[in-house]
């Protein structure tokens, strides 16, 4: 039996628009281990959310087209599932938490009713019993049971995200996809919500794909991390491998531009330039126009992921030169 709950291989997703083809995902390969949390990191426009939608087979079509690759969730090929199988998977096996809790909640139903609806659908029990269970779920995410009768607008942002987490967990999924779950929250509340998620994931033996642009969040919550750039994974490994033996110039750039991960007194260095237009991706390595280590070879062929350590993989031509070192590791 596979040790992974999610395995994505060579996924290609494009959007055929009137203005041209948006190449959102361009040969993405990654896996999430059972009972592990993988952080999927990258700047806006890297293709992180399209990856999440692909896992749920929810890429809007048209204009979206899954052009190739496979996505296996717990051994089942998501891209080959019938509508009925997909519906079952989305209600039972996988749940998703979005960035903005307000858009995920129905403003005209109490939060208790919304959690109870999810429980009813999953367990086919009467509303009255489901509502009692909903109160327990609220308690589990640190909200008093009595608040089950309140409406979403009566809660703060952090509390609303806790309600969304309760709804997501109500159907007891074994896999959770969280897309920037704390980005819309105050910094102090972010830490509380992340702690809660980490705790619930461990207690319920779940696995999670955590999408974020914030390496600080990854350090806090994730066992493994995948760094995404222009629709491909450029570096993947355990959090320890990627943080302490960084191998990709883009990952190095992300670290250098993060104030909270820099030692005091070190200068912040933003990555120069912008993510390429997905309608006009450069030939070869798509990071080459921004990369301080780029050579002629980089602009000619796309670098494949290669193993550089235990579970550590990197896609970068610089490692054809055995003496190559990132600045970050120059003394290591
Ligand atoms: Fe930089 Fe070349 Fe590596 Fe791309 S392949 S990240 S351009 S060194």
PDB file of N, CA, C and O in Angstrom, residues 70-138:
ATOM      1  N   UNK A  70      -1.588  12.662 -13.858  1.00  0.00           N
ATOM      2  CA  UNK A  70      -2.542  11.912 -13.032  1.00  0.00           C
ATOM      3  C   UNK A  70      -2.541  12.457 -11.610  1.00  0.00           C
ATOM      4  O   UNK A  70      -1.556  13.045 -11.154  1.00  0.00           O
ATOM      5  N   UNK A  71      -3.697  12.286 -10.955  1.00  0.00           N
ATOM      6  CA  UNK A  71      -3.830  12.697  -9.547  1.00  0.00           C
ATOM      7  C   UNK A  71      -4.467  11.531  -8.813  1.00  0.00           C
ATOM      8  O   UNK A  71      -5.619  11.181  -9.086  1.00  0.00           O
ATOM      9  N   UNK A  72      -3.723  10.908  -7.921  1.00  0.00           N
ATOM     10  CA  UNK A  72      -4.283   9.782  -7.154  1.00  0.00           C
ATOM     11  C   UNK A  72      -4.473  10.197  -5.714  1.00  0.00           C
ATOM     12  O   UNK A  72      -3.538  10.672  -5.064  1.00  0.00           O
ATOM     13  N   UNK A  73      -5.712  10.043  -5.243  1.00  0.00           N
ATOM     14  CA  UNK A  73      -6.012  10.346  -3.855  1.00  0.00           C
ATOM     15  C   UNK A  73      -6.377   9.031  -3.180  1.00  0.00           C
ATOM     16  O   UNK A  73      -7.345   8.374  -3.594  1.00  0.00           O
ATOM     17  N   UNK A  74      -5.565   8.641  -2.223  1.00  0.00           N
ATOM     18  CA  UNK A  74      -5.749   7.367  -1.536  1.00  0.00           C
ATOM     19  C   UNK A  74      -5.885   6.219  -2.552  1.00  0.00           C
ATOM     20  O   UNK A  74      -6.762   5.359  -2.430  1.00  0.00           O
ATOM     21  N   UNK A  75      -5.062   6.243  -3.561  1.00  0.00           N
ATOM     22  CA  UNK A  75      -5.011   5.155  -4.548  1.00  0.00           C
ATOM     23  C   UNK A  75      -6.030   5.257  -5.667  1.00  0.00           C
ATOM     24  O   UNK A  75      -6.012   4.453  -6.585  1.00  0.00           O
ATOM     25  N   UNK A  76      -6.942   6.274  -5.612  1.00  0.00           N
ATOM     26  CA  UNK A  76      -7.958   6.374  -6.670  1.00  0.00           C
ATOM     27  C   UNK A  76      -7.647   7.556  -7.593  1.00  0.00           C
ATOM     28  O   UNK A  76      -7.314   8.644  -7.108  1.00  0.00           O
ATOM     29  N   UNK A  77      -7.766   7.328  -8.895  1.00  0.00           N
ATOM     30  CA  UNK A  77      -7.441   8.371  -9.865  1.00  0.00           C
ATOM     31  C   UNK A  77      -8.585   9.384  -9.964  1.00  0.00           C
ATOM     32  O   UNK A  77      -9.643   9.086 -10.515  1.00  0.00           O
ATOM     33  N   UNK A  78      -8.348  10.562  -9.418  1.00  0.00           N
ATOM     34  CA  UNK A  78      -9.389  11.599  -9.351  1.00  0.00           C
ATOM     35  C   UNK A  78      -9.870  12.004 -10.750  1.00  0.00           C
ATOM     36  O   UNK A  78     -11.051  12.283 -10.966  1.00  0.00           O
ATOM     37  N   UNK A  79      -8.934  12.005 -11.711  1.00  0.00           N
ATOM     38  CA  UNK A  79      -9.277  12.509 -13.049  1.00  0.00           C
ATOM     39  C   UNK A  79     -10.119  11.501 -13.837  1.00  0.00           C
ATOM     40  O   UNK A  79     -10.689  11.845 -14.865  1.00  0.00           O
ATOM     41  N   UNK A  80     -10.203  10.267 -13.335  1.00  0.00           N
ATOM     42  CA  UNK A  80     -11.013   9.246 -14.023  1.00  0.00           C
ATOM     43  C   UNK A  80     -12.342   8.987 -13.299  1.00  0.00           C
ATOM     44  O   UNK A  80     -13.111   8.125 -13.707  1.00  0.00           O
ATOM     45  N   UNK A  81     -12.597   9.698 -12.198  1.00  0.00           N
ATOM     46  CA  UNK A  81     -13.812   9.401 -11.403  1.00  0.00           C
ATOM     47  C   UNK A  81     -15.071   9.884 -12.099  1.00  0.00           C
ATOM     48  O   UNK A  81     -15.053  10.908 -12.786  1.00  0.00           O
ATOM     49  N   UNK A  82     -16.179   9.154 -11.890  1.00  0.00           N
ATOM     50  CA  UNK A  82     -17.479   9.595 -12.392  1.00  0.00           C
ATOM     51  C   UNK A  82     -17.959  10.753 -11.517  1.00  0.00           C
ATOM     52  O   UNK A  82     -17.413  10.992 -10.427  1.00  0.00           O
ATOM     53  N   UNK A  83     -19.005  11.463 -11.977  1.00  0.00           N
ATOM     54  CA  UNK A  83     -19.534  12.585 -11.192  1.00  0.00           C
ATOM     55  C   UNK A  83     -19.950  12.118  -9.796  1.00  0.00           C
ATOM     56  O   UNK A  83     -19.738  12.811  -8.802  1.00  0.00           O
ATOM     57  N   UNK A  84     -20.541  10.911  -9.745  1.00  0.00           N
ATOM     58  CA  UNK A  84     -21.014  10.391  -8.458  1.00  0.00           C
ATOM     59  C   UNK A  84     -19.835  10.111  -7.511  1.00  0.00           C
ATOM     60  O   UNK A  84     -19.878  10.448  -6.324  1.00  0.00           O
ATOM     61  N   UNK A  85     -18.797   9.537  -8.068  1.00  0.00           N
ATOM     62  CA  UNK A  85     -17.599   9.252  -7.243  1.00  0.00           C
ATOM     63  C   UNK A  85     -16.953  10.549  -6.759  1.00  0.00           C
ATOM     64  O   UNK A  85     -16.511  10.643  -5.614  1.00  0.00           O
ATOM     65  N   UNK A  86     -16.945  11.557  -7.642  1.00  0.00           N
ATOM     66  CA  UNK A  86     -16.355  12.849  -7.259  1.00  0.00           C
ATOM     67  C   UNK A  86     -17.148  13.483  -6.121  1.00  0.00           C
ATOM     68  O   UNK A  86     -16.579  13.999  -5.157  1.00  0.00           O
ATOM     69  N   UNK A  87     -18.476  13.421  -6.249  1.00  0.00           N
ATOM     70  CA  UNK A  87     -19.338  14.005  -5.216  1.00  0.00           C
ATOM     71  C   UNK A  87     -19.073  13.322  -3.875  1.00  0.00           C
ATOM     72  O   UNK A  87     -18.946  13.969  -2.839  1.00  0.00           O
ATOM     73  N   UNK A  88     -18.943  12.005  -3.919  1.00  0.00           N
ATOM     74  CA  UNK A  88     -18.679  11.245  -2.693  1.00  0.00           C
ATOM     75  C   UNK A  88     -17.320  11.639  -2.111  1.00  0.00           C
ATOM     76  O   UNK A  88     -17.180  11.877  -0.912  1.00  0.00           O
ATOM     77  N   UNK A  89     -16.327  11.757  -2.983  1.00  0.00           N
ATOM     78  CA  UNK A  89     -14.979  12.112  -2.522  1.00  0.00           C
ATOM     79  C   UNK A  89     -14.982  13.480  -1.853  1.00  0.00           C
ATOM     80  O   UNK A  89     -14.424  13.662  -0.773  1.00  0.00           O
ATOM     81  N   UNK A  90     -15.663  14.460  -2.504  1.00  0.00           N
ATOM     82  CA  UNK A  90     -15.636  15.829  -1.972  1.00  0.00           C
ATOM     83  C   UNK A  90     -16.399  15.932  -0.652  1.00  0.00           C
ATOM     84  O   UNK A  90     -16.075  16.748   0.189  1.00  0.00           O
ATOM     85  N   UNK A  91     -17.416  15.092  -0.471  1.00  0.00           N
ATOM     86  CA  UNK A  91     -18.195  15.181   0.772  1.00  0.00           C
ATOM     87  C   UNK A  91     -17.607  14.368   1.899  1.00  0.00           C
ATOM     88  O   UNK A  91     -17.926  14.593   3.062  1.00  0.00           O
ATOM     89  N   UNK A  92     -16.778  13.369   1.577  1.00  0.00           N
ATOM     90  CA  UNK A  92     -16.356  12.429   2.609  1.00  0.00           C
ATOM     91  C   UNK A  92     -14.857  12.349   2.829  1.00  0.00           C
ATOM     92  O   UNK A  92     -14.410  12.223   3.967  1.00  0.00           O
ATOM     93  N   UNK A  93     -14.099  12.369   1.734  1.00  0.00           N
ATOM     94  CA  UNK A  93     -12.672  12.083   1.872  1.00  0.00           C
ATOM     95  C   UNK A  93     -11.818  13.340   1.976  1.00  0.00           C
ATOM     96  O   UNK A  93     -10.758  13.319   2.583  1.00  0.00           O
ATOM     97  N   UNK A  94     -12.267  14.418   1.316  1.00  0.00           N
ATOM     98  CA  UNK A  94     -11.460  15.634   1.244  1.00  0.00           C
ATOM     99  C   UNK A  94     -12.297  16.838   1.642  1.00  0.00           C
ATOM    100  O   UNK A  94     -13.474  16.925   1.283  1.00  0.00           O
ATOM    101  N   UNK A  95     -11.705  17.768   2.372  1.00  0.00           N
ATOM    102  CA  UNK A  95     -12.393  19.039   2.634  1.00  0.00           C
ATOM    103  C   UNK A  95     -11.423  20.166   2.321  1.00  0.00           C
ATOM    104  O   UNK A  95     -10.202  19.977   2.356  1.00  0.00           O
ATOM    105  N   UNK A  96     -11.993  21.328   1.993  1.00  0.00           N
ATOM    106  CA  UNK A  96     -11.134  22.456   1.632  1.00  0.00           C
ATOM    107  C   UNK A  96     -11.466  23.674   2.488  1.00  0.00           C
ATOM    108  O   UNK A  96     -12.636  23.963   2.734  1.00  0.00           O
ATOM    109  N   UNK A  97     -10.436  24.359   2.914  1.00  0.00           N
ATOM    110  CA  UNK A  97     -10.611  25.609   3.668  1.00  0.00           C
ATOM    111  C   UNK A  97     -10.018  26.736   2.824  1.00  0.00           C
ATOM    112  O   UNK A  97      -8.870  26.646   2.391  1.00  0.00           O
ATOM    113  N   UNK A  98     -10.820  27.764   2.596  1.00  0.00           N
ATOM    114  CA  UNK A  98     -10.375  28.869   1.740  1.00  0.00           C
ATOM    115  C   UNK A  98      -9.849  30.027   2.579  1.00  0.00           C
ATOM    116  O   UNK A  98     -10.022  30.081   3.791  1.00  0.00           O
ATOM    117  N   UNK A  99      -9.259  30.994   1.872  1.00  0.00           N
ATOM    118  CA  UNK A  99      -8.633  32.140   2.526  1.00  0.00           C
ATOM    119  C   UNK A  99      -9.631  33.005   3.284  1.00  0.00           C
ATOM    120  O   UNK A  99      -9.392  33.405   4.411  1.00  0.00           O
ATOM    121  N   UNK A 100     -10.755  33.310   2.628  1.00  0.00           N
ATOM    122  CA  UNK A 100     -11.684  34.271   3.221  1.00  0.00           C
ATOM    123  C   UNK A 100     -12.882  33.550   3.835  1.00  0.00           C
ATOM    124  O   UNK A 100     -13.744  33.057   3.124  1.00  0.00           O
ATOM    125  N   UNK A 101     -12.937  33.489   5.183  1.00  0.00           N
ATOM    126  CA  UNK A 101     -14.003  32.715   5.806  1.00  0.00           C
ATOM    127  C   UNK A 101     -15.394  33.258   5.490  1.00  0.00           C
ATOM    128  O   UNK A 101     -16.367  32.507   5.472  1.00  0.00           O
ATOM    129  N   UNK A 102     -15.485  34.573   5.229  1.00  0.00           N
ATOM    130  CA  UNK A 102     -16.817  35.155   5.020  1.00  0.00           C
ATOM    131  C   UNK A 102     -17.464  34.602   3.749  1.00  0.00           C
ATOM    132  O   UNK A 102     -18.648  34.313   3.721  1.00  0.00           O
ATOM    133  N   UNK A 103     -16.657  34.419   2.697  1.00  0.00           N
ATOM    134  CA  UNK A 103     -17.247  33.928   1.448  1.00  0.00           C
ATOM    135  C   UNK A 103     -17.594  32.437   1.559  1.00  0.00           C
ATOM    136  O   UNK A 103     -18.390  31.932   0.785  1.00  0.00           O
ATOM    137  N   UNK A 104     -16.966  31.734   2.520  1.00  0.00           N
ATOM    138  CA  UNK A 104     -17.240  30.304   2.660  1.00  0.00           C
ATOM    139  C   UNK A 104     -18.493  30.051   3.495  1.00  0.00           C
ATOM    140  O   UNK A 104     -19.005  28.940   3.532  1.00  0.00           O
ATOM    141  N   UNK A 105     -18.990  31.092   4.192  1.00  0.00           N
ATOM    142  CA  UNK A 105     -20.145  30.901   5.078  1.00  0.00           C
ATOM    143  C   UNK A 105     -21.396  31.520   4.467  1.00  0.00           C
ATOM    144  O   UNK A 105     -21.325  32.517   3.753  1.00  0.00           O
ATOM    145  N   UNK A 106     -22.540  30.926   4.798  1.00  0.00           N
ATOM    146  CA  UNK A 106     -23.818  31.446   4.310  1.00  0.00           C
ATOM    147  C   UNK A 106     -24.345  32.477   5.327  1.00  0.00           C
ATOM    148  O   UNK A 106     -24.574  32.138   6.489  1.00  0.00           O
ATOM    149  N   UNK A 107     -24.520  33.738   4.896  1.00  0.00           N
ATOM    150  CA  UNK A 107     -24.864  34.782   5.874  1.00  0.00           C
ATOM    151  C   UNK A 107     -26.259  34.635   6.493  1.00  0.00           C
ATOM    152  O   UNK A 107     -26.518  35.210   7.544  1.00  0.00           O
ATOM    153  N   UNK A 108     -27.138  33.853   5.852  1.00  0.00           N
ATOM    154  CA  UNK A 108     -28.518  33.785   6.374  1.00  0.00           C
ATOM    155  C   UNK A 108     -28.784  32.531   7.213  1.00  0.00           C
ATOM    156  O   UNK A 108     -29.906  32.307   7.663  1.00  0.00           O
ATOM    157  N   UNK A 109     -27.775  31.715   7.436  1.00  0.00           N
ATOM    158  CA  UNK A 109     -27.939  30.555   8.322  1.00  0.00           C
ATOM    159  C   UNK A 109     -27.049  30.726   9.557  1.00  0.00           C
ATOM    160  O   UNK A 109     -25.960  31.296   9.456  1.00  0.00           O
ATOM    161  N   UNK A 110     -27.521  30.227  10.709  1.00  0.00           N
ATOM    162  CA  UNK A 110     -26.662  30.281  11.896  1.00  0.00           C
ATOM    163  C   UNK A 110     -25.467  29.349  11.666  1.00  0.00           C
ATOM    164  O   UNK A 110     -25.541  28.420  10.839  1.00  0.00           O
ATOM    165  N   UNK A 111     -24.401  29.587  12.421  1.00  0.00           N
ATOM    166  CA  UNK A 111     -23.219  28.732  12.208  1.00  0.00           C
ATOM    167  C   UNK A 111     -23.539  27.289  12.614  1.00  0.00           C
ATOM    168  O   UNK A 111     -23.050  26.340  11.991  1.00  0.00           O
ATOM    169  N   UNK A 112     -24.376  27.128  13.634  1.00  0.00           N
ATOM    170  CA  UNK A 112     -24.772  25.775  14.056  1.00  0.00           C
ATOM    171  C   UNK A 112     -25.474  25.041  12.924  1.00  0.00           C
ATOM    172  O   UNK A 112     -25.206  23.859  12.660  1.00  0.00           O
ATOM    173  N   UNK A 113     -26.376  25.741  12.231  1.00  0.00           N
ATOM    174  CA  UNK A 113     -27.094  25.107  11.114  1.00  0.00           C
ATOM    175  C   UNK A 113     -26.126  24.702  10.010  1.00  0.00           C
ATOM    176  O   UNK A 113     -26.283  23.648   9.393  1.00  0.00           O
ATOM    177  N   UNK A 114     -25.114  25.552   9.781  1.00  0.00           N
ATOM    178  CA  UNK A 114     -24.192  25.269   8.678  1.00  0.00           C
ATOM    179  C   UNK A 114     -23.300  24.062   8.984  1.00  0.00           C
ATOM    180  O   UNK A 114     -23.049  23.229   8.112  1.00  0.00           O
ATOM    181  N   UNK A 115     -22.870  23.980  10.235  1.00  0.00           N
ATOM    182  CA  UNK A 115     -22.056  22.800  10.591  1.00  0.00           C
ATOM    183  C   UNK A 115     -22.952  21.560  10.560  1.00  0.00           C
ATOM    184  O   UNK A 115     -22.578  20.503  10.053  1.00  0.00           O
ATOM    185  N   UNK A 116     -24.197  21.704  11.082  1.00  0.00           N
ATOM    186  CA  UNK A 116     -25.124  20.567  11.142  1.00  0.00           C
ATOM    187  C   UNK A 116     -25.450  20.054   9.734  1.00  0.00           C
ATOM    188  O   UNK A 116     -25.563  18.843   9.524  1.00  0.00           O
ATOM    189  N   UNK A 117     -25.579  20.967   8.787  1.00  0.00           N
ATOM    190  CA  UNK A 117     -25.867  20.546   7.400  1.00  0.00           C
ATOM    191  C   UNK A 117     -24.793  19.601   6.892  1.00  0.00           C
ATOM    192  O   UNK A 117     -25.072  18.590   6.255  1.00  0.00           O
ATOM    193  N   UNK A 118     -23.557  19.970   7.176  1.00  0.00           N
ATOM    194  CA  UNK A 118     -22.435  19.142   6.717  1.00  0.00           C
ATOM    195  C   UNK A 118     -22.491  17.759   7.378  1.00  0.00           C
ATOM    196  O   UNK A 118     -22.278  16.732   6.732  1.00  0.00           O
ATOM    197  N   UNK A 119     -22.823  17.745   8.689  1.00  0.00           N
ATOM    198  CA  UNK A 119     -22.904  16.468   9.414  1.00  0.00           C
ATOM    199  C   UNK A 119     -24.063  15.617   8.864  1.00  0.00           C
ATOM    200  O   UNK A 119     -23.925  14.413   8.641  1.00  0.00           O
ATOM    201  N   UNK A 120     -25.222  16.275   8.617  1.00  0.00           N
ATOM    202  CA  UNK A 120     -26.391  15.547   8.086  1.00  0.00           C
ATOM    203  C   UNK A 120     -26.073  14.878   6.762  1.00  0.00           C
ATOM    204  O   UNK A 120     -26.413  13.721   6.523  1.00  0.00           O
ATOM    205  N   UNK A 121     -25.423  15.644   5.879  1.00  0.00           N
ATOM    206  CA  UNK A 121     -25.080  15.107   4.557  1.00  0.00           C
ATOM    207  C   UNK A 121     -24.171  13.893   4.685  1.00  0.00           C
ATOM    208  O   UNK A 121     -24.297  12.920   3.960  1.00  0.00           O
ATOM    209  N   UNK A 122     -23.252  13.987   5.638  1.00  0.00           N
ATOM    210  CA  UNK A 122     -22.257  12.932   5.769  1.00  0.00           C
ATOM    211  C   UNK A 122     -22.820  11.702   6.486  1.00  0.00           C
ATOM    212  O   UNK A 122     -22.558  10.572   6.102  1.00  0.00           O
ATOM    213  N   UNK A 123     -23.604  11.943   7.535  1.00  0.00           N
ATOM    214  CA  UNK A 123     -23.994  10.811   8.378  1.00  0.00           C
ATOM    215  C   UNK A 123     -25.459  10.423   8.261  1.00  0.00           C
ATOM    216  O   UNK A 123     -25.898   9.465   8.903  1.00  0.00           O
ATOM    217  N   UNK A 124     -26.221  11.191   7.484  1.00  0.00           N
ATOM    218  CA  UNK A 124     -27.653  10.891   7.284  1.00  0.00           C
ATOM    219  C   UNK A 124     -28.388  10.760   8.613  1.00  0.00           C
ATOM    220  O   UNK A 124     -29.117   9.791   8.852  1.00  0.00           O
ATOM    221  N   UNK A 125     -28.171  11.712   9.503  1.00  0.00           N
ATOM    222  CA  UNK A 125     -28.879  11.701  10.789  1.00  0.00           C
ATOM    223  C   UNK A 125     -29.827  12.902  10.832  1.00  0.00           C
ATOM    224  O   UNK A 125     -29.651  13.860  10.072  1.00  0.00           O
ATOM    225  N   UNK A 126     -30.885  12.875  11.698  1.00  0.00           N
ATOM    226  CA  UNK A 126     -31.835  13.989  11.734  1.00  0.00           C
ATOM    227  C   UNK A 126     -31.154  15.301  12.139  1.00  0.00           C
ATOM    228  O   UNK A 126     -30.154  15.304  12.866  1.00  0.00           O
ATOM    229  N   UNK A 127     -31.771  16.425  11.706  1.00  0.00           N
ATOM    230  CA  UNK A 127     -31.215  17.759  11.956  1.00  0.00           C
ATOM    231  C   UNK A 127     -30.976  17.999  13.449  1.00  0.00           C
ATOM    232  O   UNK A 127     -29.957  18.575  13.839  1.00  0.00           O
ATOM    233  N   UNK A 128     -31.926  17.557  14.274  1.00  0.00           N
ATOM    234  CA  UNK A 128     -31.812  17.825  15.710  1.00  0.00           C
ATOM    235  C   UNK A 128     -30.512  17.217  16.271  1.00  0.00           C
ATOM    236  O   UNK A 128     -29.767  17.867  16.995  1.00  0.00           O
ATOM    237  N   UNK A 129     -30.262  15.965  15.884  1.00  0.00           N
ATOM    238  CA  UNK A 129     -29.045  15.296  16.371  1.00  0.00           C
ATOM    239  C   UNK A 129     -27.795  15.958  15.776  1.00  0.00           C
ATOM    240  O   UNK A 129     -26.781  16.120  16.451  1.00  0.00           O
ATOM    241  N   UNK A 130     -27.902  16.311  14.492  1.00  0.00           N
ATOM    242  CA  UNK A 130     -26.753  16.941  13.823  1.00  0.00           C
ATOM    243  C   UNK A 130     -26.424  18.273  14.495  1.00  0.00           C
ATOM    244  O   UNK A 130     -25.251  18.648  14.630  1.00  0.00           O
ATOM    245  N   UNK A 131     -27.465  19.001  14.930  1.00  0.00           N
ATOM    246  CA  UNK A 131     -27.233  20.302  15.563  1.00  0.00           C
ATOM    247  C   UNK A 131     -26.496  20.123  16.898  1.00  0.00           C
ATOM    248  O   UNK A 131     -25.616  20.913  17.246  1.00  0.00           O
ATOM    249  N   UNK A 132     -26.851  19.082  17.613  1.00  0.00           N
ATOM    250  CA  UNK A 132     -26.142  18.804  18.879  1.00  0.00           C
ATOM    251  C   UNK A 132     -24.665  18.518  18.603  1.00  0.00           C
ATOM    252  O   UNK A 132     -23.779  18.994  19.299  1.00  0.00           O
ATOM    253  N   UNK A 133     -24.437  17.718  17.540  1.00  0.00           N
ATOM    254  CA  UNK A 133     -23.051  17.414  17.162  1.00  0.00           C
ATOM    255  C   UNK A 133     -22.321  18.686  16.731  1.00  0.00           C
ATOM    256  O   UNK A 133     -21.128  18.856  16.977  1.00  0.00           O
ATOM    257  N   UNK A 134     -23.068  19.581  16.071  1.00  0.00           N
ATOM    258  CA  UNK A 134     -22.460  20.842  15.606  1.00  0.00           C
ATOM    259  C   UNK A 134     -21.951  21.639  16.800  1.00  0.00           C
ATOM    260  O   UNK A 134     -20.868  22.258  16.745  1.00  0.00           O
ATOM    261  N   UNK A 135     -22.713  21.605  17.896  1.00  0.00           N
ATOM    262  CA  UNK A 135     -22.280  22.325  19.098  1.00  0.00           C
ATOM    263  C   UNK A 135     -20.959  21.741  19.609  1.00  0.00           C
ATOM    264  O   UNK A 135     -20.069  22.471  20.043  1.00  0.00           O
ATOM    265  N   UNK A 136     -20.857  20.401  19.549  1.00  0.00           N
ATOM    266  CA  UNK A 136     -19.602  19.759  19.991  1.00  0.00           C
ATOM    267  C   UNK A 136     -18.433  20.184  19.101  1.00  0.00           C
ATOM    268  O   UNK A 136     -17.320  20.401  19.575  1.00  0.00           O
ATOM    269  N   UNK A 137     -18.737  20.285  17.789  1.00  0.00           N
ATOM    270  CA  UNK A 137     -17.672  20.692  16.852  1.00  0.00           C
ATOM    271  C   UNK A 137     -17.205  22.112  17.178  1.00  0.00           C
ATOM    272  O   UNK A 137     -16.016  22.420  17.118  1.00  0.00           O
ATOM    273  N   UNK A 138     -18.179  22.985  17.527  1.00  0.00           N
ATOM    274  CA  UNK A 138     -17.816  24.366  17.875  1.00  0.00           C
ATOM    275  C   UNK A 138     -16.897  24.369  19.090  1.00  0.00           C
ATOM    276  O   UNK A 138     -15.899  25.090  19.127  1.00  0.00           O
TER     277      UNK A 138
END
